[in-house]
XYZ file of N, CA and C in Angstrom:
333
model
N 114.244 7.758 -17.928
C 115.328 8.783 -18.055
C 115.118 10.194 -18.078
N 114.298 10.451 -18.943
C 113.723 11.874 -19.545
C 113.379 12.391 -17.982
N 112.615 11.772 -17.431
C 111.901 12.230 -16.179
C 112.997 12.958 -14.897
N 114.189 11.922 -14.868
C 115.266 12.225 -14.095
C 116.159 13.447 -14.447
N 116.348 13.163 -15.779
C 116.815 14.433 -16.317
C 116.298 15.812 -16.198
N 114.913 15.851 -16.313
C 114.326 17.089 -15.838
C 113.977 17.452 -14.489
N 114.453 16.275 -13.621
C 114.446 16.708 -12.147
C 115.721 17.275 -11.849
N 116.898 16.727 -12.335
C 117.890 17.083 -11.862
C 118.304 18.578 -12.660
N 117.621 18.885 -13.799
C 117.904 20.131 -14.415
C 117.078 21.302 -13.403
N 116.036 20.604 -12.816
C 115.375 21.581 -12.051
C 115.957 21.925 -10.779
N 116.466 20.753 -10.405
C 117.134 20.957 -8.873
C 118.530 22.122 -9.155
N 119.369 21.623 -10.164
C 120.462 22.299 -10.420
C 120.168 23.891 -10.637
N 118.979 24.158 -11.104
C 118.579 25.631 -11.431
C 118.327 26.277 -9.910
N 117.647 25.315 -9.139
C 117.257 26.050 -7.700
C 118.513 26.163 -7.109
N 119.565 25.183 -7.067
C 120.582 25.535 -6.281
C 121.376 26.559 -6.805
N 121.423 26.676 -8.056
C 122.250 27.549 -8.447
C 121.695 29.295 -8.347
N 120.183 29.255 -8.594
C 119.621 30.255 -7.893
C 120.008 30.781 -6.649
N 119.748 29.959 -5.652
C 120.027 30.060 -4.146
C 121.482 30.588 -3.957
N 122.547 29.912 -4.856
C 123.910 30.584 -4.714
C 124.143 31.898 -5.242
N 123.362 32.249 -6.134
C 123.645 33.741 -6.986
C 122.652 34.719 -6.002
N 121.637 34.386 -5.798
C 120.897 35.521 -5.353
C 120.557 35.327 -3.855
N 120.735 34.142 -3.049
C 120.630 34.016 -1.680
C 119.175 33.286 -1.514
N 118.989 32.861 -0.312
C 117.742 32.159 -0.146
C 116.830 32.970 0.907
N 117.390 33.948 1.068
C 116.532 35.098 1.990
C 115.708 36.054 1.170
N 114.743 35.279 0.570
C 113.663 36.285 -0.216
C 112.474 36.280 0.596
N 111.606 37.067 -0.099
C 110.224 37.240 0.748
C 109.171 37.322 -0.402
N 107.987 37.757 0.087
C 107.025 38.115 -0.554
C 106.640 39.613 -0.558
N 105.936 39.941 -1.530
C 105.403 41.241 -1.323
C 104.086 41.243 -1.708
N 103.061 41.765 -0.659
C 101.614 41.616 -0.812
C 100.705 42.829 -0.994
N 99.903 43.098 -2.171
C 99.256 43.993 -1.780
C 97.811 43.853 -1.377
N 97.002 44.555 -0.933
C 95.870 44.163 -0.447
C 94.931 45.310 -0.710
N 93.764 45.041 -1.473
C 92.493 45.869 -2.027
C 91.409 45.544 -1.076
N 91.107 46.598 -0.356
C 90.061 46.489 0.603
C 89.601 47.785 0.769
N 87.827 47.654 1.421
C 87.328 48.783 1.820
C 87.720 49.096 3.429
N 88.432 48.082 4.132
C 88.779 48.049 5.671
C 90.059 48.033 5.543
N 90.914 48.910 4.814
C 92.276 48.946 4.742
C 92.968 49.407 6.033
N 92.474 50.420 6.943
C 92.764 50.687 7.941
C 92.839 49.786 9.069
N 91.772 48.879 8.903
C 91.548 47.975 10.074
C 92.435 46.720 9.835
N 92.752 46.435 8.594
C 93.647 45.354 8.385
C 95.056 46.005 8.434
N 95.399 46.861 8.529
C 96.828 47.417 8.384
C 97.358 47.009 9.896
N 96.308 47.964 11.025
C 96.228 47.590 12.404
C 96.369 46.359 12.614
N 95.467 45.289 12.225
C 95.646 43.940 12.378
C 97.143 43.248 12.124
N 97.515 43.486 10.658
C 98.864 43.038 10.464
C 99.786 43.396 11.439
N 100.012 44.889 11.817
C 100.962 45.304 12.805
C 100.687 44.603 13.936
N 99.316 44.548 14.582
C 98.993 43.907 15.913
C 99.701 42.566 15.940
N 99.202 41.719 15.090
C 99.388 40.126 14.785
C 100.790 39.795 14.408
N 101.370 40.561 13.635
C 102.595 39.977 13.253
C 103.707 41.061 13.191
N 103.559 42.355 13.755
C 104.908 43.404 14.005
C 105.257 43.611 12.646
N 104.642 43.747 11.701
C 105.003 44.206 10.399
C 104.397 45.370 10.035
N 105.168 46.283 9.431
C 104.937 47.618 8.917
C 104.006 47.226 7.762
N 103.290 48.526 7.220
C 102.256 48.588 6.047
C 102.398 49.767 5.621
N 102.416 49.936 4.178
C 102.417 51.206 3.539
C 101.212 51.269 2.728
N 100.405 52.221 3.078
C 99.307 52.527 2.289
C 99.418 53.464 1.047
N 99.210 52.907 -0.204
C 99.384 53.581 -1.257
C 97.729 54.326 -1.770
N 97.908 55.370 -2.214
C 96.483 55.948 -2.749
C 96.048 55.611 -3.975
N 94.887 55.078 -4.526
C 94.785 54.523 -5.821
C 93.239 55.151 -6.085
N 93.085 54.820 -7.249
C 91.758 54.950 -7.598
C 91.251 53.909 -8.553
N 90.066 53.242 -7.954
C 89.635 52.093 -8.893
C 88.989 52.476 -10.247
N 89.309 52.030 -11.215
C 89.067 52.351 -12.397
C 87.566 51.747 -12.789
N 87.504 50.821 -12.231
C 86.196 49.820 -12.371
C 84.832 50.788 -11.657
N 85.142 51.274 -10.380
C 83.875 51.832 -9.649
C 84.409 53.441 -9.574
N 85.435 53.995 -9.874
C 85.674 55.231 -9.990
C 85.835 55.753 -8.339
N 86.088 54.917 -7.583
C 86.283 55.248 -6.094
C 87.823 55.379 -5.580
N 88.067 56.480 -4.684
C 89.540 56.325 -4.127
C 89.607 55.341 -3.184
N 90.769 54.649 -3.277
C 90.885 53.813 -2.274
C 92.256 53.629 -1.638
N 92.570 52.910 -0.783
C 93.906 52.897 -0.039
C 94.370 51.217 -0.351
N 95.501 50.976 -1.022
C 95.928 49.873 -1.505
C 96.961 49.599 -0.447
N 96.923 48.453 0.137
C 98.189 48.182 1.287
C 99.232 47.421 0.876
N 100.278 47.734 1.191
C 101.974 47.223 0.662
C 102.244 46.582 1.895
N 102.844 45.158 1.987
C 103.437 44.500 3.199
C 104.471 43.717 2.579
N 105.584 43.855 3.182
C 106.707 43.016 2.463
C 106.919 42.053 3.767
N 107.064 40.876 3.459
C 107.086 39.627 4.453
C 108.002 38.596 4.040
N 108.436 37.896 5.083
C 109.329 36.556 4.916
C 108.264 35.600 4.391
N 108.634 34.646 3.605
C 107.836 33.728 2.717
C 107.098 32.848 3.988
N 107.868 32.361 4.702
C 107.008 31.491 5.925
C 105.829 32.615 6.819
N 105.813 33.654 6.607
C 104.910 34.595 7.233
C 103.710 34.692 6.266
N 103.830 34.340 5.266
C 102.447 34.367 4.231
C 101.103 33.672 4.649
N 101.256 32.463 5.263
C 99.852 31.827 5.982
C 99.152 32.774 6.727
N 100.153 33.281 7.778
C 99.647 33.865 8.922
C 98.822 35.480 8.372
N 99.466 36.083 7.277
C 99.126 37.203 6.753
C 97.934 36.988 6.230
N 97.642 35.813 5.035
C 96.579 35.315 4.549
C 95.379 35.346 5.771
N 95.566 34.650 6.832
C 94.486 34.281 7.707
C 94.141 35.992 8.448
N 95.023 36.512 8.845
C 94.785 38.143 9.317
C 93.925 38.784 8.347
N 94.133 38.893 7.270
C 93.560 39.600 6.200
C 91.983 38.933 6.050
N 91.904 37.673 5.839
C 90.574 37.010 5.686
C 89.814 37.179 6.908
N 90.347 36.930 8.085
C 89.388 37.318 9.305
C 88.815 38.696 9.268
N 89.620 39.919 8.799
C 89.113 40.987 8.848
C 88.279 41.477 7.875
N 88.540 40.921 6.748
C 87.797 41.288 5.539
C 87.777 39.827 4.510
N 86.578 39.195 4.467
C 86.554 38.031 3.683
C 86.496 38.363 2.221
N 86.477 39.745 1.758
C 86.178 40.220 0.314
C 87.430 40.849 0.017
N 88.519 40.776 0.624
C 89.639 41.534 0.304
C 90.546 40.832 -0.978
N 90.918 41.489 -1.626
C 91.588 41.151 -2.954
C 93.245 41.181 -2.763
N 93.723 40.159 -3.068
C 95.241 40.045 -2.448
C 96.050 39.778 -3.683
N 97.374 40.344 -3.976
C 98.112 39.924 -4.876
C 99.486 39.789 -4.100
N 100.027 38.497 -4.286
C 101.322 37.991 -3.968
C 102.139 37.791 -4.780
N 103.483 38.618 -4.709
C 104.553 38.463 -5.436
C 105.863 38.233 -4.728
N 106.705 37.581 -5.612
C 108.228 37.190 -4.909
C 108.851 38.398 -4.968
N 109.600 38.686 -3.864
C 110.621 39.813 -3.664
C 111.717 39.179 -3.573
N 112.653 39.178 -4.487
C 113.904 38.702 -4.433
C 114.962 39.253 -3.621
N 114.819 40.400 -3.170
C 115.883 41.268 -2.382
C 115.496 42.013 -1.503
N 115.167 41.870 -0.065
C 114.594 42.944 0.509
C 115.710 43.250 1.683
N 115.925 44.916 1.647
C 116.790 45.652 2.254
C 116.239 46.635 3.427
N 116.514 46.645 4.458
C 115.893 47.609 5.624
C 115.715 46.808 6.891
N 114.998 47.633 7.752
C 114.807 47.013 8.999
C 113.940 46.093 8.945
N 114.123 45.075 9.698
C 113.458 43.702 9.610
C 113.908 42.673 8.708
N 114.804 43.084 7.816
C 115.399 42.090 6.947
C 116.788 42.336 7.012
N 117.452 42.188 5.546
C 118.681 42.421 5.193
C 119.524 43.764 5.522
N 120.576 43.816 6.020
C 121.045 45.525 6.310
C 121.768 45.683 4.974
N 122.000 46.996 4.823
C 122.479 47.373 3.325
C 124.139 47.634 3.761
N 124.943 46.615 3.199
C 126.373 46.860 3.126
C 126.808 47.066 1.778
N 127.764 47.880 1.600
C 128.633 48.084 0.493
C 130.343 47.870 0.545
């Protein structure tokens, strides 16, 4: 009975989140690599997704780098991982939920 209660509570919270926030959310991916330019071109070529380069300084190595930021739909994540891994097996990726994405290729802004 406790397990059913927990499952019901989980399902209700997911349905409530979908109703309040919508189900059209995606992923925000940061990619750290010494091959940032090659990876950004690969993402655009293979996925037709834009990539933003953010200038950063590695405090561990003291080197300036470009961190890539790419916002994608959740279903595109496996393809993005594959593209990045094929171009740099040592790339470091951070994947985070993006609850609302507004702009070209996603939801249009309307007030």
